[in-house]
Every structure is written in structure tokens, then in C-alpha cells.
Short mmCIF file of C-alpha atoms in Angstrom, two decimals:
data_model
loop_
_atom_site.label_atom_id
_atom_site.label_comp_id
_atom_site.label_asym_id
_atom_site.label_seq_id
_atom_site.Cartn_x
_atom_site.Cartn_y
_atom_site.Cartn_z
CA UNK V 1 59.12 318.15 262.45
CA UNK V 2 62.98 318.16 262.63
CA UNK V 3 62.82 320.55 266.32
CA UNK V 4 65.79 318.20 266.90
CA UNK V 5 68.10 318.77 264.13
CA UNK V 6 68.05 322.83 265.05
CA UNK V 7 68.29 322.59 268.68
CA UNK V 8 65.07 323.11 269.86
CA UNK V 9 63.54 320.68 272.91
CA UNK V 10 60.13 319.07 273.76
CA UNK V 11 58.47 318.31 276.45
CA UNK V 12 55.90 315.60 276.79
CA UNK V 13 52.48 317.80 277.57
CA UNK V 14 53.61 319.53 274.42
CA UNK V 15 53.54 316.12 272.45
CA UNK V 16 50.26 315.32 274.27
CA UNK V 17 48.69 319.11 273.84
CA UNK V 18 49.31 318.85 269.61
CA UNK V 19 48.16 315.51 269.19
CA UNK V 20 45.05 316.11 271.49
CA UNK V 21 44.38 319.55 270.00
CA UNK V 22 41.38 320.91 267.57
CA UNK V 23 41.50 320.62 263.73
CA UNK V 24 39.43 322.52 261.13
CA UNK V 25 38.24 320.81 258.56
CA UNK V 26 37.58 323.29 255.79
CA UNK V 27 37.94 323.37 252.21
CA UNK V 28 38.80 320.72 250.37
CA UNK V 29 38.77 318.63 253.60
CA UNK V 30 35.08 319.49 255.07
CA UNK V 31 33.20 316.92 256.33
CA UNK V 32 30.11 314.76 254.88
CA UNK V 33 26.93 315.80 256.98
CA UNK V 34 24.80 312.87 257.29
CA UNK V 35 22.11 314.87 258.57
CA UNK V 36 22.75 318.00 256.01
CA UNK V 37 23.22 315.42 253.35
CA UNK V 38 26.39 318.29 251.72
CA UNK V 39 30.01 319.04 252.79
CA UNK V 40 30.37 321.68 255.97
CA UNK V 41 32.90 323.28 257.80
CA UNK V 42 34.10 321.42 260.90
CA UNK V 43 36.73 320.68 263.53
CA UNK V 44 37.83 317.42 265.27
CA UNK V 45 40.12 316.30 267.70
CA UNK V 46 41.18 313.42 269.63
CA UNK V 47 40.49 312.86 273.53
CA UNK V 48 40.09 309.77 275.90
CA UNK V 49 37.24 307.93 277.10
CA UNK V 50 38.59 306.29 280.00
CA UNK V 51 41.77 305.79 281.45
CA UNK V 52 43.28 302.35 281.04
CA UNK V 53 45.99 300.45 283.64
CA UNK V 54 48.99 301.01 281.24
CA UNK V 55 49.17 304.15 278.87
CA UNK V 56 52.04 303.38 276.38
CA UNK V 57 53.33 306.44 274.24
CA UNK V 58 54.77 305.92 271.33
CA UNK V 59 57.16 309.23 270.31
CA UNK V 60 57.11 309.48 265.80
CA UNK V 61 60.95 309.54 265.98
CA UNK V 62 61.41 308.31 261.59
CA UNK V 63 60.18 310.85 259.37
CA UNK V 64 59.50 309.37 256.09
CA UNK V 65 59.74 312.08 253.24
CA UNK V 66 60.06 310.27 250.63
CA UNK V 67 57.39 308.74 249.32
CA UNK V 68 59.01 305.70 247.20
CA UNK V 69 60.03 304.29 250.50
CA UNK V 70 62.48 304.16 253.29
CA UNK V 71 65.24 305.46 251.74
CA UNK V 72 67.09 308.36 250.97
CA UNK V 73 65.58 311.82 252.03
CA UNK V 74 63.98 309.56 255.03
CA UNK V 75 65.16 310.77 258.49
CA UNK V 76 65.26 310.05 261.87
CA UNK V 77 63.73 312.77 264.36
CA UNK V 78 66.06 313.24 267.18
CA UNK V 79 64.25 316.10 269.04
CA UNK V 80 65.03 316.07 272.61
CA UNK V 81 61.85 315.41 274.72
CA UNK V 82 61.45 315.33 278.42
CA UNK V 83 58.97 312.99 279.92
CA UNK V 84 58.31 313.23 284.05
CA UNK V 85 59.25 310.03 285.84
CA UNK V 86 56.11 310.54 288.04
CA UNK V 87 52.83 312.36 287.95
CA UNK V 88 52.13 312.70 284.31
CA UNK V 89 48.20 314.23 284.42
CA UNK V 90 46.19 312.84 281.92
CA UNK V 91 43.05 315.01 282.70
CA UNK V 92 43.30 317.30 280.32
CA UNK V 93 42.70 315.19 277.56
CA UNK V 94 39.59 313.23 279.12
CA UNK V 95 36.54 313.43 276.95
CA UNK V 96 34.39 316.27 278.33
CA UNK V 97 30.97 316.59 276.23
CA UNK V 98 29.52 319.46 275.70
CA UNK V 99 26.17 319.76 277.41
CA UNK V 100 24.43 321.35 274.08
CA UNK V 101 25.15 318.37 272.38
CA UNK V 102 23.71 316.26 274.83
CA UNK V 103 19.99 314.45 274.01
CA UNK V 104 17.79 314.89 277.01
CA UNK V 105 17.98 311.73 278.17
CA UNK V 106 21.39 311.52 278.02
CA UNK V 107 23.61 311.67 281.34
CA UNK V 108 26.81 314.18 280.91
CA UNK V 109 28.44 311.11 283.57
CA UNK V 110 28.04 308.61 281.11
CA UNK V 111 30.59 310.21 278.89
CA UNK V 112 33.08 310.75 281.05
CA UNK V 113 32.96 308.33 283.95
CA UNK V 114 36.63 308.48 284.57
CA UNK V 115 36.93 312.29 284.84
CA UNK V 116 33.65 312.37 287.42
CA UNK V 117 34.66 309.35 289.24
CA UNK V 118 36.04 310.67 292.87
CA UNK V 119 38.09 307.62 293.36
CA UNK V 120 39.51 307.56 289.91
CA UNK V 121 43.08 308.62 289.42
CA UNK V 122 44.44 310.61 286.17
CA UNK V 123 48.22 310.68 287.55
CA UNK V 124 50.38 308.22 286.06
CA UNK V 125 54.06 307.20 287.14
CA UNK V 126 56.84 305.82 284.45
CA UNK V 127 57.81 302.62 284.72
CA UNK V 128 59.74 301.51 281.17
CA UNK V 129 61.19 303.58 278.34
CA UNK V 130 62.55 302.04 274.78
CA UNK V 131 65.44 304.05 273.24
CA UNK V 132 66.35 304.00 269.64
CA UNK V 133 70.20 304.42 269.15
CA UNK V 134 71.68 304.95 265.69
CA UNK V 135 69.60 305.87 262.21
CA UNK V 136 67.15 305.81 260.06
CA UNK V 137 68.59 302.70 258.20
CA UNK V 138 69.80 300.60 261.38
CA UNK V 139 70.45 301.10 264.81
CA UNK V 140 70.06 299.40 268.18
CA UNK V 141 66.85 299.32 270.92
CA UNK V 142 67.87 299.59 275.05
CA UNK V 143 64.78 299.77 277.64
CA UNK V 144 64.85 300.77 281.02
CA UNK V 145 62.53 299.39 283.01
CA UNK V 146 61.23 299.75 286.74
CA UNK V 147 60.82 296.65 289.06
CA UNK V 148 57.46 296.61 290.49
CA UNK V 149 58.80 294.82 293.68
CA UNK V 150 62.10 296.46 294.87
CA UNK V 151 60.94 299.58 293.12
CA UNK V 152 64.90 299.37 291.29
CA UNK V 153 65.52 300.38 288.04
CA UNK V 154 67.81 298.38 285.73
CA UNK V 155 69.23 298.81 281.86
CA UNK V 156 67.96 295.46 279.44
CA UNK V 157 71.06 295.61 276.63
CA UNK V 158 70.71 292.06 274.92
CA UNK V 159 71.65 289.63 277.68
CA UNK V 160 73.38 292.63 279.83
CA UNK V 161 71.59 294.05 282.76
CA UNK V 162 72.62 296.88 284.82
CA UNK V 163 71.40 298.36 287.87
CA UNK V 164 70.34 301.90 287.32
CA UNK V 165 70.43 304.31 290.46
CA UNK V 166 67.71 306.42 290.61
CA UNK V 167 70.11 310.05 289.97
CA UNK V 168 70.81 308.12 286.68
CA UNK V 169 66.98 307.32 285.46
CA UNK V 170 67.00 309.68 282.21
CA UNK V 171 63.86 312.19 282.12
CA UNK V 172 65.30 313.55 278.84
CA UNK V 173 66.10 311.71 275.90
CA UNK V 174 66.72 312.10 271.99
CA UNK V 175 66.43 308.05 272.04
CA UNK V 176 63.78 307.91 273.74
CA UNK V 177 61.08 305.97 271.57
CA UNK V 178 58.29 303.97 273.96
CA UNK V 179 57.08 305.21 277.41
CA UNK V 180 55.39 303.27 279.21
CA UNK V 181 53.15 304.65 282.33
CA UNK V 182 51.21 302.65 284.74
CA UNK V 183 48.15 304.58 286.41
CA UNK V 184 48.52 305.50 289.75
CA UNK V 185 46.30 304.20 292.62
CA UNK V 186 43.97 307.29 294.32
CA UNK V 187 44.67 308.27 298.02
CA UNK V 188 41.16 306.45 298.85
CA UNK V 189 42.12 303.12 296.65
CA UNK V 190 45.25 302.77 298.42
CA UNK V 191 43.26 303.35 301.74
CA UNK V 192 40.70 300.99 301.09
CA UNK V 193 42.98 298.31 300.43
CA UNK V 194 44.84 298.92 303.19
CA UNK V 195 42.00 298.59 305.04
CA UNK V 196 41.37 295.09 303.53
CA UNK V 197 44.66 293.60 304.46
CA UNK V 198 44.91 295.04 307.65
CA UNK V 199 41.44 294.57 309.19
CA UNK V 200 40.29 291.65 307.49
CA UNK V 201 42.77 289.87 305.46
CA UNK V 202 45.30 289.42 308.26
CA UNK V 203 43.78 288.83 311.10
CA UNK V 204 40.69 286.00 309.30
CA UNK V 205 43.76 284.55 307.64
CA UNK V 206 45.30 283.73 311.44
CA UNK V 207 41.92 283.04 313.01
CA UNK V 208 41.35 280.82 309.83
CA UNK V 209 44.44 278.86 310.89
CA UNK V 210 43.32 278.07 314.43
CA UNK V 211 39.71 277.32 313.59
CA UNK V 212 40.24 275.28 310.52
CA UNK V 213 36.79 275.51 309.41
CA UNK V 214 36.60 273.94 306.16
CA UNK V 215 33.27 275.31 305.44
CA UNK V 216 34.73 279.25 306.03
CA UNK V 217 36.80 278.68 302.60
CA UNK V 218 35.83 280.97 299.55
CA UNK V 219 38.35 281.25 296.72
CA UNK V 220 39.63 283.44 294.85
CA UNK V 221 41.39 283.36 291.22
CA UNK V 222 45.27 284.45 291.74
CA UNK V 223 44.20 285.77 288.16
CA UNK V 224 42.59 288.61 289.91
CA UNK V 225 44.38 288.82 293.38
CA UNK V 226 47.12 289.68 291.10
CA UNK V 227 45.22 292.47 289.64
CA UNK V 228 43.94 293.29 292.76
CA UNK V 229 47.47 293.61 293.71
CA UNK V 230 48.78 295.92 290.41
CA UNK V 231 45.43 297.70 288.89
CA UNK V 232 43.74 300.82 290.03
CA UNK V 233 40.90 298.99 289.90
CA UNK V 234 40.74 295.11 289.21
CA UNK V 235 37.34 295.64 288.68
CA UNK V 236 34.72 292.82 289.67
CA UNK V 237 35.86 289.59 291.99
CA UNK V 238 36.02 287.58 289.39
CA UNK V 239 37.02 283.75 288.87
CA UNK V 240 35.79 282.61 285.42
CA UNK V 241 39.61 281.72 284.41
CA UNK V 242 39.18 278.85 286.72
CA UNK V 243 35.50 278.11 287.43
CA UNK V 244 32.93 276.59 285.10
CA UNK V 245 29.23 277.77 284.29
CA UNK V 246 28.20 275.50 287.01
CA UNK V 247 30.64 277.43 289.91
CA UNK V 248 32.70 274.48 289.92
CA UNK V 249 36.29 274.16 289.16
CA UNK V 250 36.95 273.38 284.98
CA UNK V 251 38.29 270.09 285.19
CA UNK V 252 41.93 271.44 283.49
CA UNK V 253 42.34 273.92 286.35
CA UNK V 254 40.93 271.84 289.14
CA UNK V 255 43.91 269.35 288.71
CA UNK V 256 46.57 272.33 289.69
CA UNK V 257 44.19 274.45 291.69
CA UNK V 258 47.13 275.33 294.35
CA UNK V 259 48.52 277.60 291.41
CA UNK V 260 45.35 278.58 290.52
CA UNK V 261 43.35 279.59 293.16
CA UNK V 262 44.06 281.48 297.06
CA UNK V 263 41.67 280.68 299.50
CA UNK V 264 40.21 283.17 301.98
CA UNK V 265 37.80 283.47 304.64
CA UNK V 266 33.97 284.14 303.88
CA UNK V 267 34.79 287.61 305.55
CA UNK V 268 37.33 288.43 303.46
CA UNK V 269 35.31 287.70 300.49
CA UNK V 270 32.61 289.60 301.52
CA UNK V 271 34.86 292.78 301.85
CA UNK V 272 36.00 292.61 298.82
CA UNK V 273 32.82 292.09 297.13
CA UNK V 274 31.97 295.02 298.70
CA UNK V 275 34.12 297.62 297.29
CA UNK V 276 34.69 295.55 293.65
CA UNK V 277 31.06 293.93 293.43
CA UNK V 278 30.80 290.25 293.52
CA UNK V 279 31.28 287.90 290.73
CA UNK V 280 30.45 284.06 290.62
CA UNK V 281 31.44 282.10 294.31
CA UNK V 282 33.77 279.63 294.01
CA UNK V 283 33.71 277.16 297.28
CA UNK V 284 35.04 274.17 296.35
CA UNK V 285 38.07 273.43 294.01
CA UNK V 286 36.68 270.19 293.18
CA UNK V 287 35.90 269.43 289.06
CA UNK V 288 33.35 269.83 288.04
CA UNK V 289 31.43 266.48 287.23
CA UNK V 290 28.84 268.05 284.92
CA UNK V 291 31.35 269.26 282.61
CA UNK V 292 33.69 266.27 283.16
CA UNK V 293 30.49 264.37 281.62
CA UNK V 294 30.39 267.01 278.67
CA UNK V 295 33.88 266.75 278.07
CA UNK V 296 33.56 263.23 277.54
CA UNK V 297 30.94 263.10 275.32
CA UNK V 298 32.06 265.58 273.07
CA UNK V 299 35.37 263.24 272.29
CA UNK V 300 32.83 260.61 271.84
CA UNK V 301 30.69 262.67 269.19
CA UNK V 302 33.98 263.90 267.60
CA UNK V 303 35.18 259.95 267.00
CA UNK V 304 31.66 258.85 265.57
CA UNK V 305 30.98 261.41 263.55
CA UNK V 306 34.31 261.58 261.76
CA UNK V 307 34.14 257.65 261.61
CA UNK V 308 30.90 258.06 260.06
CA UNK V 309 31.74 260.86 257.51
CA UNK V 310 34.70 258.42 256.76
CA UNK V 311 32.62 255.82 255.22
CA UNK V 312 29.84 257.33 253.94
CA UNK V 313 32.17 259.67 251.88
CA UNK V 314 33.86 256.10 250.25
CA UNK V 315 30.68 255.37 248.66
CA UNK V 316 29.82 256.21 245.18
CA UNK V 317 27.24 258.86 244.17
CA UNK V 318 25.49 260.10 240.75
CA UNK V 319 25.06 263.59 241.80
CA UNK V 320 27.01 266.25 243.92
CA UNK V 321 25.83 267.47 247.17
CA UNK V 322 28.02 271.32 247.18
CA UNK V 323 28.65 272.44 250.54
CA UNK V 324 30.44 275.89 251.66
CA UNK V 325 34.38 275.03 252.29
CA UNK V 326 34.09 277.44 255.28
CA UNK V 327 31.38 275.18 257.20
CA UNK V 328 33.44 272.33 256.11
CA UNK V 329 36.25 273.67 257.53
CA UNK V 330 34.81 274.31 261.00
CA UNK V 331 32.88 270.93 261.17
CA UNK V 332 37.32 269.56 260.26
CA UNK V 333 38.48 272.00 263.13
CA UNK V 334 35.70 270.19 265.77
CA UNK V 335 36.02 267.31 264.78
CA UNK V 336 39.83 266.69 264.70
CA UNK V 337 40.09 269.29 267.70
CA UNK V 338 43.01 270.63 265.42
CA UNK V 339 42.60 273.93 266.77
CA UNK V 340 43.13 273.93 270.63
CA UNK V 341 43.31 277.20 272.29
CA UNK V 342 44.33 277.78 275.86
CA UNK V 343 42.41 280.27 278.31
CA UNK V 344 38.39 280.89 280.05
CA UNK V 345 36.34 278.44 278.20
CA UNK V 346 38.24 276.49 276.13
CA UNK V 347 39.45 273.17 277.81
CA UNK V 348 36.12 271.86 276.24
CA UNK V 349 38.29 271.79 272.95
CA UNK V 350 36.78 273.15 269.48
CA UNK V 351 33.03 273.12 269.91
CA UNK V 352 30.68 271.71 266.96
CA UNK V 353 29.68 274.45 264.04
CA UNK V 354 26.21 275.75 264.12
CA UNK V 355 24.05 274.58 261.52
CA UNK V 356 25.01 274.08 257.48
CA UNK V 357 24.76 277.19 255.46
CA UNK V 358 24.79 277.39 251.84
CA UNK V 359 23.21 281.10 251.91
CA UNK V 360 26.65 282.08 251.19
CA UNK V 361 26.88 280.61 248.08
CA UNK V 362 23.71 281.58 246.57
CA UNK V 363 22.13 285.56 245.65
CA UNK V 364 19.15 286.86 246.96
CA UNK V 365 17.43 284.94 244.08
CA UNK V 366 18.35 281.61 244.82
CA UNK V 367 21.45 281.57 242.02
CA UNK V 368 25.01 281.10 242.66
CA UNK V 369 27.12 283.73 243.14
CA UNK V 370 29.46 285.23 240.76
CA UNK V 371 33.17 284.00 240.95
CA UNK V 372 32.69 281.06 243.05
CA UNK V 373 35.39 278.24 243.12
CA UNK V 374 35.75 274.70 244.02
CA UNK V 375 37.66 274.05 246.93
CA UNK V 376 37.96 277.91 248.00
CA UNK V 377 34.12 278.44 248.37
CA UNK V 378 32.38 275.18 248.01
CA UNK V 379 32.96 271.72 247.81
CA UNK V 380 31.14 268.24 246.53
CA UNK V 381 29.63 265.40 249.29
CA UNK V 382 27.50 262.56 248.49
CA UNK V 383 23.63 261.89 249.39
CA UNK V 384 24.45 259.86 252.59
CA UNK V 385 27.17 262.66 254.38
CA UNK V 386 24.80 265.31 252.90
CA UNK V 387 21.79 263.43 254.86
CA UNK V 388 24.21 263.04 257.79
CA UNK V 389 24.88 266.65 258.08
CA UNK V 390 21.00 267.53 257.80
CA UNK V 391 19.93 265.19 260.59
CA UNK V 392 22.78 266.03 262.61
CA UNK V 393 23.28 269.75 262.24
CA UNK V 394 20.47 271.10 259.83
CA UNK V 395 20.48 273.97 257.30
CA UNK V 396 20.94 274.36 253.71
CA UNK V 397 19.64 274.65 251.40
CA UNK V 398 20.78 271.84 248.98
CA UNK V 399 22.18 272.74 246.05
CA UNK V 400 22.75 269.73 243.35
CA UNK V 401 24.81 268.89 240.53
CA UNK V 402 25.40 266.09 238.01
CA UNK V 403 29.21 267.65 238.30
CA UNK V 404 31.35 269.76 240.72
CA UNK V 405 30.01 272.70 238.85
CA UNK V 406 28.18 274.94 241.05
CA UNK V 407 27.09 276.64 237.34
CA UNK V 408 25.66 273.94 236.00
CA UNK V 409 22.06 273.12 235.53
CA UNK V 410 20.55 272.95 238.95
CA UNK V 411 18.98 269.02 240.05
CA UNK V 412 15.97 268.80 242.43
CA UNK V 413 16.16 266.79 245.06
CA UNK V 414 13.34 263.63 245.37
#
């Protein structure tokens, strides 16, 4: 559409209502019953499960007409759109099934647990727009965004930042490309968490201080307090970012657990459990020994077994043992804990690969598959890694040559 080039103005919920809205499939576009097994007539549309935390709009403000690329005949769509600043109502365009369709033992709630859930809100508020100043073939991005503590808004130029007042906010915008809307908390949310900080956060928090019960601590992962603290809904009281399998502390969060961790009374802990449900107790910020032990011995097992690889592989062979590159490659990754990601579950380092497996290689039959190449799908070992591998990790099956030649006539192993 080019609404913009003739004068004409948008406003969001009209944006929202055509994108959202029912289209017949008919013609040369009906759709493929599976059940019919031929081509009927049909309609679809678009609608949302559930409602997430952070809704982010993108408006289609480059229209690309010509085909060969972004060139000439390639516009940008400047139609003015207004967008409210608070209270957008998503409800429309929840998922609401109809009943008909429904199998018997089917519940209508499971398909639309946000739009039957009492406590769940569908308003959302405006809290960061992107504009797009200039043209199709360069311009310049600004945002506006909102700040969450002194509820100010401020202009993000480059390095410049402005204080916006709130008269100047801009609810209608040519530029305007991204909108971003955080979900509003429900009158009985906000009440319940009032109710937590008020009745039992403050007040155990001070009596906390004058008992000094070390046994009364519970803690919590600032993970989720800050959740607690932004979402709707932060959803179960949850501390697997910091604790272990064991309800310990991982060993790599234990060591800065002030910055990890707030501790609260047993009462508080239990209130919260009570309107989130519980998740794993975490009483102690102590490491865990049990995975301290683990930890250790997998940097043992990487050092051995790439020491032992090392020299076995030296030693000279009169057949080939062909093993998938890709298991290769993971056994390289654990080994040489090349790969280190940060986050839940990973302070362990890479963890071994599961067993061998050749099935990749071969056909249903047993025979190689067609196309395969040395280096990209398999590579050559000798008896004594091959034997290594077995003992140590299992699988197969073997596949032998007299060459690097997965083609080749096949060997059978004594």
C-alpha cells in the first residue's frame, strides 16, 4: 500500500485487524485436504496463542516492487500510523476455537488459556519505538525509549541522548518502524504482589535481621526476582541458573553467589511458592561437592583420552577404520572443550558424544551412501583408536578399507 503517499492515515488496530483477518483460499490457491485427499475451498487467518511479556511490532514501511532487487521502482511506505502510548488490547486477536471443531475430549481452555485466565492481562503499554528517517536507499534509525525506573522518556541519536517530556512522546509517526509493548500487570497481579512485599517481604526481612537465624535462609535466583519484578507473570520460583541437579550451588556461581542469589526468609518463600508454584529449594550457597568431583574428572577423562588417541593414531595400520567426521567432530569439541558456552548447565564444559555411529554413512542395505566424501562425511582411524572408541563409547558398525575409499571393496573384520 502507498496510503501514505496520497494522504491517507492509519491507525494501529487497523494494521492489527488486516493482518489478523480471514483469507479465502479458492481457486488456484485451495488447500490440500489431507483427510479429502483433493484441493478444497478454504479460509485462514492468523491469531495468538498466548500473550508473551514483550509484543514487538514491526510496521512493512519498504515496498519492494521490483522484483530484480532493491532498486529502482522500490519505495519506502510513509503512511502515517498512530499507535496508543498505553492500553493497546490485544484480545481480539487471541485464538478462540470453535467448539464444533473441538474432539470430545478436548478442553475449549486448553486453547486459549490466556483469554480464560481471570488474572491474565491483554492491555499492553509502549515502552520503545524505532523510526526510520530518510529513503528507500539510505537513511538514519532514532528510538525512543521509556525508562522502566523513573518512568522518563529519552531520544537514543548515536551517542546523543535527550530527555523527552511526556507532551512530546509521538503517538503518530510516518518514521515510525518498531514498537515495542510490554504487557501490563492485572489489577489482582499488582495486588498480590503488593501483598507480598508488604505483609511478608518487609516485615520477615526486619525480623530476619534481629533474629539472625541462619537456618530461616531460603534463596532465591536474582534471575527470577528480576522477573518477578518486570513480568506479568515470572512464572515458577525458579533457581536452576544457579543451582545444580543436586540443589546445591554450581560450583561457577557459588564463587560470586552475592550477585547471584537474594536470600529470604522461609516465609517469604513459601508465599511466593504459593501464588508462582515452587521450583527446586536452594538453602545453602555452598558448591556443590558432587559436581565439583564431576567436574574434575571430566578434565581428567578429556586429558587421557586425547593423550591416548594421540599415540595410538602415530602407529601404522594396513587397513582403514572410516568413521563419520560429524562424531569425530563432537568427540574434538569434548575433548579439547573448544566449545565453551556460558548459561544453566554448562560450567561442566562440552560433555562426551553419545556412542559412534556410522548408520549415517551406510543405506538401509548396509552400502554406502551415494556422494559421500572424505573429510566432509567420513574419515580413516587405525585398529587401536577404532578399538579405543568401541570400548570406550560403543557403536558402529565398522566399516573397512584397504584405502580411504569408502567405495571400495568392503574388508571383514577378524
Amino acid at each position: 500500500s502507498v496510503l501514505g503517499m496520497n494522504g491517507y492515515s492509519l491507525c494501529l488496530d487497523d494494521c492489527l485487524r488486516a493482518f489478523f483477518s480471514s483469507e479465502n483460499l479458492e481457486g488456484d490457491e485451495q488447500y490440500y485436504c489431507e483427510k479429502c485427499k483433493s484441493k478444497q475451498d478454504a479460509s485462514k487467518a492468523y491469531s495468538l496463542a498466548h500473550l508473551p511479556e514483550v509484543m514487538c511490532f514491526h510496521l512493512k514501511r519498504f515496498n519492494k516492487t521490483n522484483y530484480s532487487g532493491w532498486g529502482l521502482g522500490s519505495q519506502k511506505n510513509s503512511t502515517l500510523i498512530s499507535y496508543p502510548l498505553k492500553g493497546l488490547d490485544l484480545k481480539p486477536y487471541l485464538y478462540k476455537p470453535d467448539p464444533s471443531l473441538l474432539n470430545s475430549d478436548d478442553d475449549e481452555r486448553n486453547y486459549s488459556n490466556d483469554s480464560c485466565a481471570s488474572t491474565s492481562s491483554t492491555l499492553y503499554d509502549l515502552f520503545a519505538v524505532v523510526r526510520h528517517i530518510g529513503g528507500i536507499n539510505g537513511g538514519h534509525y532514532i528510538s525512543n525509549c521509556k525508562n522502566p525506573v523513573n518512568e522518563e522518556w529519552y531520544e537514543f541519536d548515536d551517542e546523543f541522548i535527550r530527555h523527552l517530556p511526556a507532551s512530546s512522546v509521538p503517538s503518530t509517526s510516518s518514521e515510525a518502524y518498531l514498537l515495542f509493548y510490554a504487557k501490563r500487570s492485572s489489577d489482582e497481579q499488582i495486588s498480590g504482589k503488593r501483598d507480598i512485599v508488604e505483609k511478608y517481604l518487609t516485615p520477615s526481612l526486619q525480623q530476619w535481621k534481629k533474629r539472625k537465624k541462619k537456618n530461616d535462609k531460603v534463596y532465591i535466583s536474582l534471575y527470577w526476582a528480576l522477573k518477578w519484578n518486570t513480568f506479568t507473570n515470572p512464572g515458577v520460583v525458579c533457581n536452576l541458573d544457579v543451582a545444580c541437579e543436586h540443589g546445591l550451588m554450581q560450583p561457577s556461581t557459588a564463587k560470586d553467589s552475592s550477585q547471584r542469589v537474594l536470600a529470604v526468609t522461609k516465609d517469604v518463600w513459601e508465599k511466593l511458592c504459593s501464588y508462582y508454584r515452587p521450583g527446586p529449594v536452594l538453602s545453602s550457597t555452598a558448591a556443590c561437592k558432587q559436581c565439583l568431583k564431576r567436574k574434575r574428572e571430566l578434565e581428567q577423562r578429556r586429558l587421557h583420552e586425547q593423550e591416548k588417541v594421540q599415540n595410538d593414531d602415530s602407529k601404522k595400520d594396513t587397513v582403514w577404520y572410516l568413521i563419520s567426521t560429524h562424531w569425530v567432530t563432537q568427540w574434538k569439541n569434548f575433548v579439547q572443550n573448544n566449545q565453551p558456552k556460558t548459561g544453566r548447565g554448562t560450567w561442566l564444559g562440552v560433555l562426551p558424544p553419545g556412542e559412534v555411529s556410522n548408520k549415517t554413512l551406510l543405506d538401509d542395505e548396509g552400502r554406502p551412501r551415494k556422494n559421500l566424501k572424505i573429510a566432509l562425511h567420513y574419515r580413516g582411524i587405525n585398529k587401536k583408536v577404532w578399538d579405543f572408541f568401541m570400548e570406550t563409547y560403543g557403536g558402529g558398525p565398522a566399516i573397512i578399507r584397504r584405502s580411504l575409499d569408502i567405495y571400495e571393496k568392503e574388508i571383514q573384520s577378524k
